[in-house]
Short mmCIF file of C-alpha atoms in Angstrom, two decimals:
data_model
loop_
_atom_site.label_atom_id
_atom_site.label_comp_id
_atom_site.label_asym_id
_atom_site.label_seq_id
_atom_site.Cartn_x
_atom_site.Cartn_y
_atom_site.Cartn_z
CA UNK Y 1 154.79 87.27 82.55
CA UNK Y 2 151.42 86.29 83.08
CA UNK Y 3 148.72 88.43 82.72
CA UNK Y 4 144.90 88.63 82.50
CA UNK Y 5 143.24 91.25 81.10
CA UNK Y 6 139.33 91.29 81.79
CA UNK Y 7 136.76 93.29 79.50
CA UNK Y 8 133.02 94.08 78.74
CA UNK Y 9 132.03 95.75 81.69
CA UNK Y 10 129.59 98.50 81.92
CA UNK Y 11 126.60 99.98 82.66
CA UNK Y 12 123.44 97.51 82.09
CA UNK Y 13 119.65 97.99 83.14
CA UNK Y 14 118.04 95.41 85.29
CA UNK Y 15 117.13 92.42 83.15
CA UNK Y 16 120.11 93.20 80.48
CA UNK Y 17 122.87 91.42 79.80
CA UNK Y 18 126.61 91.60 79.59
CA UNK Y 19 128.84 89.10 78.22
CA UNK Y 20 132.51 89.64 80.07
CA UNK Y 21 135.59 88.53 78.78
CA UNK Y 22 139.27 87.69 80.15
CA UNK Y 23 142.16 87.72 78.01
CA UNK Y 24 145.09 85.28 79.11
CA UNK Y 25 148.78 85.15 78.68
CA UNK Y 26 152.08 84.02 79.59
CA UNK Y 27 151.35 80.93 80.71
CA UNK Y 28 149.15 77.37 78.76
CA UNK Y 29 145.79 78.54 79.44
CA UNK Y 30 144.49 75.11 78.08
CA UNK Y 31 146.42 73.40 81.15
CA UNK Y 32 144.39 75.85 84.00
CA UNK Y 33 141.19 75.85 85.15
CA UNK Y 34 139.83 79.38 85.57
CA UNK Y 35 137.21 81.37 87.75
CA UNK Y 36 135.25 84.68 87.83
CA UNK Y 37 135.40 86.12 91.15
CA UNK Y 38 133.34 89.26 92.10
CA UNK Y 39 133.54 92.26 94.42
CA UNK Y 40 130.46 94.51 95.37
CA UNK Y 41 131.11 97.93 96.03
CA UNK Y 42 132.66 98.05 99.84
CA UNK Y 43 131.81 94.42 100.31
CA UNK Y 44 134.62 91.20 100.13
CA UNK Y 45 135.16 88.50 97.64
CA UNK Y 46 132.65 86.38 96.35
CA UNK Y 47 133.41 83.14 94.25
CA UNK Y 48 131.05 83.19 91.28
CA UNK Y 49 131.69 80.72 88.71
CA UNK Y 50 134.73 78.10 87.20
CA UNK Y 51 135.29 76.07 84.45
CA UNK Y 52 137.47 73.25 84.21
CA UNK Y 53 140.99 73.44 82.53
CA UNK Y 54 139.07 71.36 78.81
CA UNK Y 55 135.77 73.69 79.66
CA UNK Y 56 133.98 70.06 80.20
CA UNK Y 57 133.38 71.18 83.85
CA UNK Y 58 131.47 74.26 85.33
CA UNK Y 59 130.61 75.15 88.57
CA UNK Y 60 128.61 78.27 89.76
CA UNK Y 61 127.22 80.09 93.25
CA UNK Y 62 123.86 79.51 93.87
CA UNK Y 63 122.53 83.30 93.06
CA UNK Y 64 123.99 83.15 89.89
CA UNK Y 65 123.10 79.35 88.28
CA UNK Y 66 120.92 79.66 85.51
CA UNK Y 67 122.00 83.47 84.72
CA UNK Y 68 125.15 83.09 84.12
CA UNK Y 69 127.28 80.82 82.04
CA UNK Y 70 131.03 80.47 82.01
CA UNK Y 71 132.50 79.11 79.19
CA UNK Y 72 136.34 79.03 77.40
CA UNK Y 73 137.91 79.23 74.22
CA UNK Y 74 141.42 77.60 74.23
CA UNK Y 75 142.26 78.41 71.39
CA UNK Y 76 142.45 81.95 71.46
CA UNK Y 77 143.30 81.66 75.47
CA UNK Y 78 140.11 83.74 76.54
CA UNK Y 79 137.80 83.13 79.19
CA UNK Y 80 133.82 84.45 79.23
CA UNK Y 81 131.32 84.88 81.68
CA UNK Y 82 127.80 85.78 79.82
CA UNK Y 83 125.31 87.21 82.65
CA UNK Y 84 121.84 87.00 81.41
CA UNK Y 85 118.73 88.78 84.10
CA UNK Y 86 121.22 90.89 85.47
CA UNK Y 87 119.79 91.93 88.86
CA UNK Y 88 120.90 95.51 90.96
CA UNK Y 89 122.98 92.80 93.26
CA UNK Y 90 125.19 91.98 90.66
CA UNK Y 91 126.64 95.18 90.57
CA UNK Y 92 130.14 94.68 91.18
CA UNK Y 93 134.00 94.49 90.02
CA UNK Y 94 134.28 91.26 88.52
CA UNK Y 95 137.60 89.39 88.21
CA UNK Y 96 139.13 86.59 86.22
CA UNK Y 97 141.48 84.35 88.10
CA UNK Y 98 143.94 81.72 87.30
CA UNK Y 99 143.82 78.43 89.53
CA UNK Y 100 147.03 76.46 90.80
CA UNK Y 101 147.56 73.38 91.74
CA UNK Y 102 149.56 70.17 92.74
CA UNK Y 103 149.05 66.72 94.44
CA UNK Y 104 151.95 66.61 96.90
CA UNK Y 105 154.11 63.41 97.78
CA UNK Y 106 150.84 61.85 100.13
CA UNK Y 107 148.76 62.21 97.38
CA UNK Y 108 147.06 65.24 99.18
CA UNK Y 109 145.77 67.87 96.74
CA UNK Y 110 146.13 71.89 96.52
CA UNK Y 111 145.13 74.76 94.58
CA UNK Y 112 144.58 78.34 94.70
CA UNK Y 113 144.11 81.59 92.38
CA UNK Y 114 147.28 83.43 90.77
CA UNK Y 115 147.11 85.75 89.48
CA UNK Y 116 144.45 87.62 89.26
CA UNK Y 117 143.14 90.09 86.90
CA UNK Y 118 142.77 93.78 87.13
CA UNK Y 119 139.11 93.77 86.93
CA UNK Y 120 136.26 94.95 85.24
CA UNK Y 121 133.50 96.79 86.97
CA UNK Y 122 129.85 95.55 86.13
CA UNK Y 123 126.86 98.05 87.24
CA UNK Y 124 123.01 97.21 87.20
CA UNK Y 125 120.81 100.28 88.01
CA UNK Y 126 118.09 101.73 85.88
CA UNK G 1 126.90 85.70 105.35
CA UNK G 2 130.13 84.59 104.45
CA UNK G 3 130.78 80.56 104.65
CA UNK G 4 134.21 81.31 106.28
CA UNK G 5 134.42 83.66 109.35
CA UNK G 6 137.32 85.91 110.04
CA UNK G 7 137.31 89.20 112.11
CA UNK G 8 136.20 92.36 110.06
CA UNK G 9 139.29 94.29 111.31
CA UNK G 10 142.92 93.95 113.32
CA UNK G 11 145.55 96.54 114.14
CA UNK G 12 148.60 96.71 115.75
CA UNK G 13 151.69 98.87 116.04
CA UNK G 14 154.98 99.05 113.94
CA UNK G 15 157.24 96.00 114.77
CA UNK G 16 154.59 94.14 116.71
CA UNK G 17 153.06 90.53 115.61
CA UNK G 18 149.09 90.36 114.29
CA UNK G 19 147.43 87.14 113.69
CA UNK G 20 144.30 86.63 111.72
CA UNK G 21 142.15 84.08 112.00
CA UNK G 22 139.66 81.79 109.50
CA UNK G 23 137.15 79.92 110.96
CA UNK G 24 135.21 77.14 108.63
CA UNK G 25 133.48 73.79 108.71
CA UNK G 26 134.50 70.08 107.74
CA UNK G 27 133.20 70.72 104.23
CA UNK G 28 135.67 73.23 103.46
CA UNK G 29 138.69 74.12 105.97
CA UNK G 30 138.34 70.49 107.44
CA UNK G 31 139.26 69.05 104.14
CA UNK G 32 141.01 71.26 102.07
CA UNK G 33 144.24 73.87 102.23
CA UNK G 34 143.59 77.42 103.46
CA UNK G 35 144.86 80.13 100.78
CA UNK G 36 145.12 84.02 101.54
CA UNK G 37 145.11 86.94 99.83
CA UNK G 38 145.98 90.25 100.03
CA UNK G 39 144.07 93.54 98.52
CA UNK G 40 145.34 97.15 98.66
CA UNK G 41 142.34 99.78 98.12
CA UNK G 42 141.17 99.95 94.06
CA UNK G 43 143.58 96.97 93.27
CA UNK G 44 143.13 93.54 92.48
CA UNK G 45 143.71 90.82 95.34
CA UNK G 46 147.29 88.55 95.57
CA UNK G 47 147.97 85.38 96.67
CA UNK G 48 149.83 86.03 99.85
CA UNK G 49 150.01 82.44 101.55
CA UNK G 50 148.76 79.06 99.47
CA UNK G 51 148.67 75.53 100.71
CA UNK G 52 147.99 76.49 104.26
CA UNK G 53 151.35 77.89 104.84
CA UNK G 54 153.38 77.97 101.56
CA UNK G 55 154.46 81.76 100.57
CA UNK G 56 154.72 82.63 96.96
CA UNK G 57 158.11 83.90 95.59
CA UNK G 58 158.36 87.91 96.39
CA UNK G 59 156.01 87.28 99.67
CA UNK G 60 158.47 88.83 102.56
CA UNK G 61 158.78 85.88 105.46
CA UNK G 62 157.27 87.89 107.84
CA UNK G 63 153.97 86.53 106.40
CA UNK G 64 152.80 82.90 107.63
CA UNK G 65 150.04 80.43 107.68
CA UNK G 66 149.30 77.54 109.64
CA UNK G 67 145.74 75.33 109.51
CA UNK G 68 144.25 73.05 112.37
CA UNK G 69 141.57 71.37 111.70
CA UNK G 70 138.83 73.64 110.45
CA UNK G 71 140.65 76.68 111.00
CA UNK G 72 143.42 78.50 109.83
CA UNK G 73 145.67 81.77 110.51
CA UNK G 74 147.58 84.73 108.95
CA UNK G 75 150.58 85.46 111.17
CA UNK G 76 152.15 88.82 110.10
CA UNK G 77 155.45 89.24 112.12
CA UNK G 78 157.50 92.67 112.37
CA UNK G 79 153.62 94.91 111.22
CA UNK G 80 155.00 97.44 109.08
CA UNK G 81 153.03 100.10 107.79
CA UNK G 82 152.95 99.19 104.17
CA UNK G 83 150.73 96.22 105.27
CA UNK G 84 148.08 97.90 105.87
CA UNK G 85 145.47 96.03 103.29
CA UNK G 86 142.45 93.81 103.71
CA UNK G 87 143.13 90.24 103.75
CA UNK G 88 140.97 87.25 102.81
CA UNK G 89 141.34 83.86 103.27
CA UNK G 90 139.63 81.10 100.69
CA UNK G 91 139.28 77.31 99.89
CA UNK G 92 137.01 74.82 97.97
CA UNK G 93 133.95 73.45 99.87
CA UNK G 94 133.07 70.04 98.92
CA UNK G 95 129.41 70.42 99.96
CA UNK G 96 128.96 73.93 97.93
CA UNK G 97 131.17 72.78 95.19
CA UNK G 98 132.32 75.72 94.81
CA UNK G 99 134.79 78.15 96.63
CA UNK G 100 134.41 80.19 99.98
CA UNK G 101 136.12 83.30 100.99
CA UNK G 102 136.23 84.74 104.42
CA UNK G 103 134.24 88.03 105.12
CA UNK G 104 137.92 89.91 105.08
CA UNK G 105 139.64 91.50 108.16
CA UNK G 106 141.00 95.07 107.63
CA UNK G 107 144.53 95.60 108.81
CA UNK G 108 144.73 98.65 110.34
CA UNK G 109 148.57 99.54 111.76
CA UNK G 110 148.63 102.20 114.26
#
């Protein structure tokens, strides 16, 4: 079964830091590429960061680039998101998420996120 | 703001047939597949429909998507009240490099 398990989240003052982490298994994490997505309280999904299936790619949103860095560890099948200047609008439930994919006969391409993680709720107050 | 727009809620009655829609741009929707999830209150999303209109194993086939150009749709035939949930629809944009979600429409069945 495949599972991710995220942890690290907690309670941080403005300007702190958190380092989050996401435990994988059940499937070859070194074959997937893999994102943080995050959740404000009441509010919808937001895309934050991804890193490529070798961790030789990263992408991030805009109000996080240069804060945050996502990084991998294959070996022991764990993702990380380290979030440096934490602001109050980063408060939110932060997930790890698998990505999919496949090129089909036409060459077109496809991918999407499953599963997902439980979650791990990140809040920046003083 | 989100980068994809879908209405913030729907309803409907038992039996009857909802659609939900995702509007984007050719950066995202106009070049890549439309992917939805699902999310029940305190729980994580699921993938509900990928690859515009491909439904993972365990997803009942009263769920379907379709995508036209830069839009796409959630088609939920036969509402039933366990469906009740926030859905969200996603894809890459090659301008943002990055993923987009939709704002997410609350399903509300009367």
């Amino acid at each position: 079964e495949v599972q991710l398990l995220e942890s690290g989240g907690g309670l941080v003052q403005p300007g702190g830091s958190l380092r989050l982490s996401c435990a994988a298994s059940g499937f070859t994490f070194s074959s997937h590429a893999m994102s943080w997505v995050r959740q404000a309280p009441g509010k919808g999904l937001e895309w934050v960061s991804a890193i490529s299936a070798s961790g030789d790619r990263t992408y991030y949103t805009d109000s996080v680039r240069g804060r945050f860095t996502i990084s991998r560890d294959n070996s022991k099948n764990t993702l990380y998101l380290q979030m440096n200047s934490l602001r109050a609008e980063d408060t939110a439930v932060y997930y790890c998420a698998k990505e999919a994919n496949y090129y089909d006969s036409r060459g077109y391409y496809y991918n999407w996120f499953d599963p997902w993680g439980q979650g791990t709720l990140v809040t920046v107050s003083s | 703001q989100s980068v994809l727009t879908q209405p913030p809620s729907a309803s409907g009655t038992p039996g009857q047939r909802v659609t939900i829609s995702c509007s984007g741009s050719s950066s995202n929707l106009g070049k890549n597949s439309a992917n939805w999830y699902q999310q029940f209150p305190g729980t994580a999303p699921k993938l509900l429909i990928c690859s515009n209109n491909q439904r993972p194993s365990g997803v009942p086939d009263r769920f379907s998507g379709s995508k036209s150009g830069t839009s796409a749709s959630l088609a939920i035939s036969g509402l039933q009240s366990e469906d009740e949930a926030d859905y969200f629809c996603a894809t890459w944009d090659d301008s943002l490099n990055g993923w987009v979600f939709g704002g997410g429409t609350k399903l509300t069945v009367l």
